[in-house]
Amino acid sequence: TNKLILNFCLNFGVHFNLQLRSILTQIAPHLIGNLLGALSAYAVVGQTDKVESLSIHASNYIRSNAKCSEREYSTLGEEFQAIDNYVAMYQEIFDQPETYESHFEQEVCRNMLVPSMLIHPLVENSLKYCGSDGARGMANIRISAKHTEKLLELCIEDTSAPFPEDVLAALEKMKRTGSSRLSSRSLF
């Protein structure tokens, strides 16, 4: 099980730069292609209930994603809603993950501000590698938020293959040095 924890100072003294805009421009075309392909396949075989369900999930995701990506910061509640909608749509297309859970350990987390679309690439990565160790059908993803003193702890857990040693070493070094700079290249 992978577990990635991101800590943020509540006063934004520490800011992660994940090159989100670059990552998000890669997600959209891939997502649209999969979405349209799945809708077409369901329509061809007459699975109108699947077409309807997938259309609703896609509509909800696009709305929540647009709302978050328009601003530099979003509430964690908005971020989780966008992820919830994305995962529901993903489950309709790929039947993965087998289980998905998102929750706030304290309700105060729901209204905390974070950089918009911060956790989306991390959850996308979890989805991409769910069951990549050969355990298809056993994929599980859990995201949570917890407030501790001056930190917001975001946790993304999944059952994909473990992180490569170089990524774990880079994350450990950041933790030790207090560095807040991490490029998307070092994670994915």
PDB file of C-alpha atoms in Angstrom, residues 6 16 21 25 32 34-35 38 58 68 75 85 125 133 147 157 161 168 173:
ATOM      1  CA  LEU A   6       1.377  16.264   1.932  1.00  0.00           C
ATOM      2  CA  PHE A  16       4.140  23.102  -3.257  1.00  0.00           C
ATOM      3  CA  ARG A  21      -1.159  23.440 -15.250  1.00  0.00           C
ATOM      4  CA  THR A  25      -3.355  19.824 -19.800  1.00  0.00           C
ATOM      5  CA  ILE A  32     -12.155  13.079 -23.061  1.00  0.00           C
ATOM      6  CA  ASN A  34     -11.797   7.608 -22.779  1.00  0.00           C
ATOM      7  CA  LEU A  35     -15.123   9.210 -21.939  1.00  0.00           C
ATOM      8  CA  ALA A  38     -16.980   4.502 -23.369  1.00  0.00           C
ATOM      9  CA  ALA A  58     -18.990  13.306 -16.491  1.00  0.00           C
ATOM     10  CA  CYS A  68     -11.686  24.503  -9.084  1.00  0.00           C
ATOM     11  CA  THR A  75     -11.600  24.805  -0.540  1.00  0.00           C
ATOM     12  CA  ASN A  85     -16.857  12.995  -9.374  1.00  0.00           C
ATOM     13  CA  ASN A 125      -1.604   8.506 -10.654  1.00  0.00           C
ATOM     14  CA  ASP A 133       1.141  -5.323  -9.462  1.00  0.00           C
ATOM     15  CA  HIS A 147      -5.861  19.204  10.686  1.00  0.00           C
ATOM     16  CA  GLU A 157      -3.494   5.732  -0.067  1.00  0.00           C
ATOM     17  CA  ALA A 161       2.774  -1.014  -6.765  1.00  0.00           C
ATOM     18  CA  LEU A 168      10.713   7.768  -1.727  1.00  0.00           C
ATOM     19  CA  LYS A 173      14.725  14.457   1.796  1.00  0.00           C
TER      20      LYS A 173
END
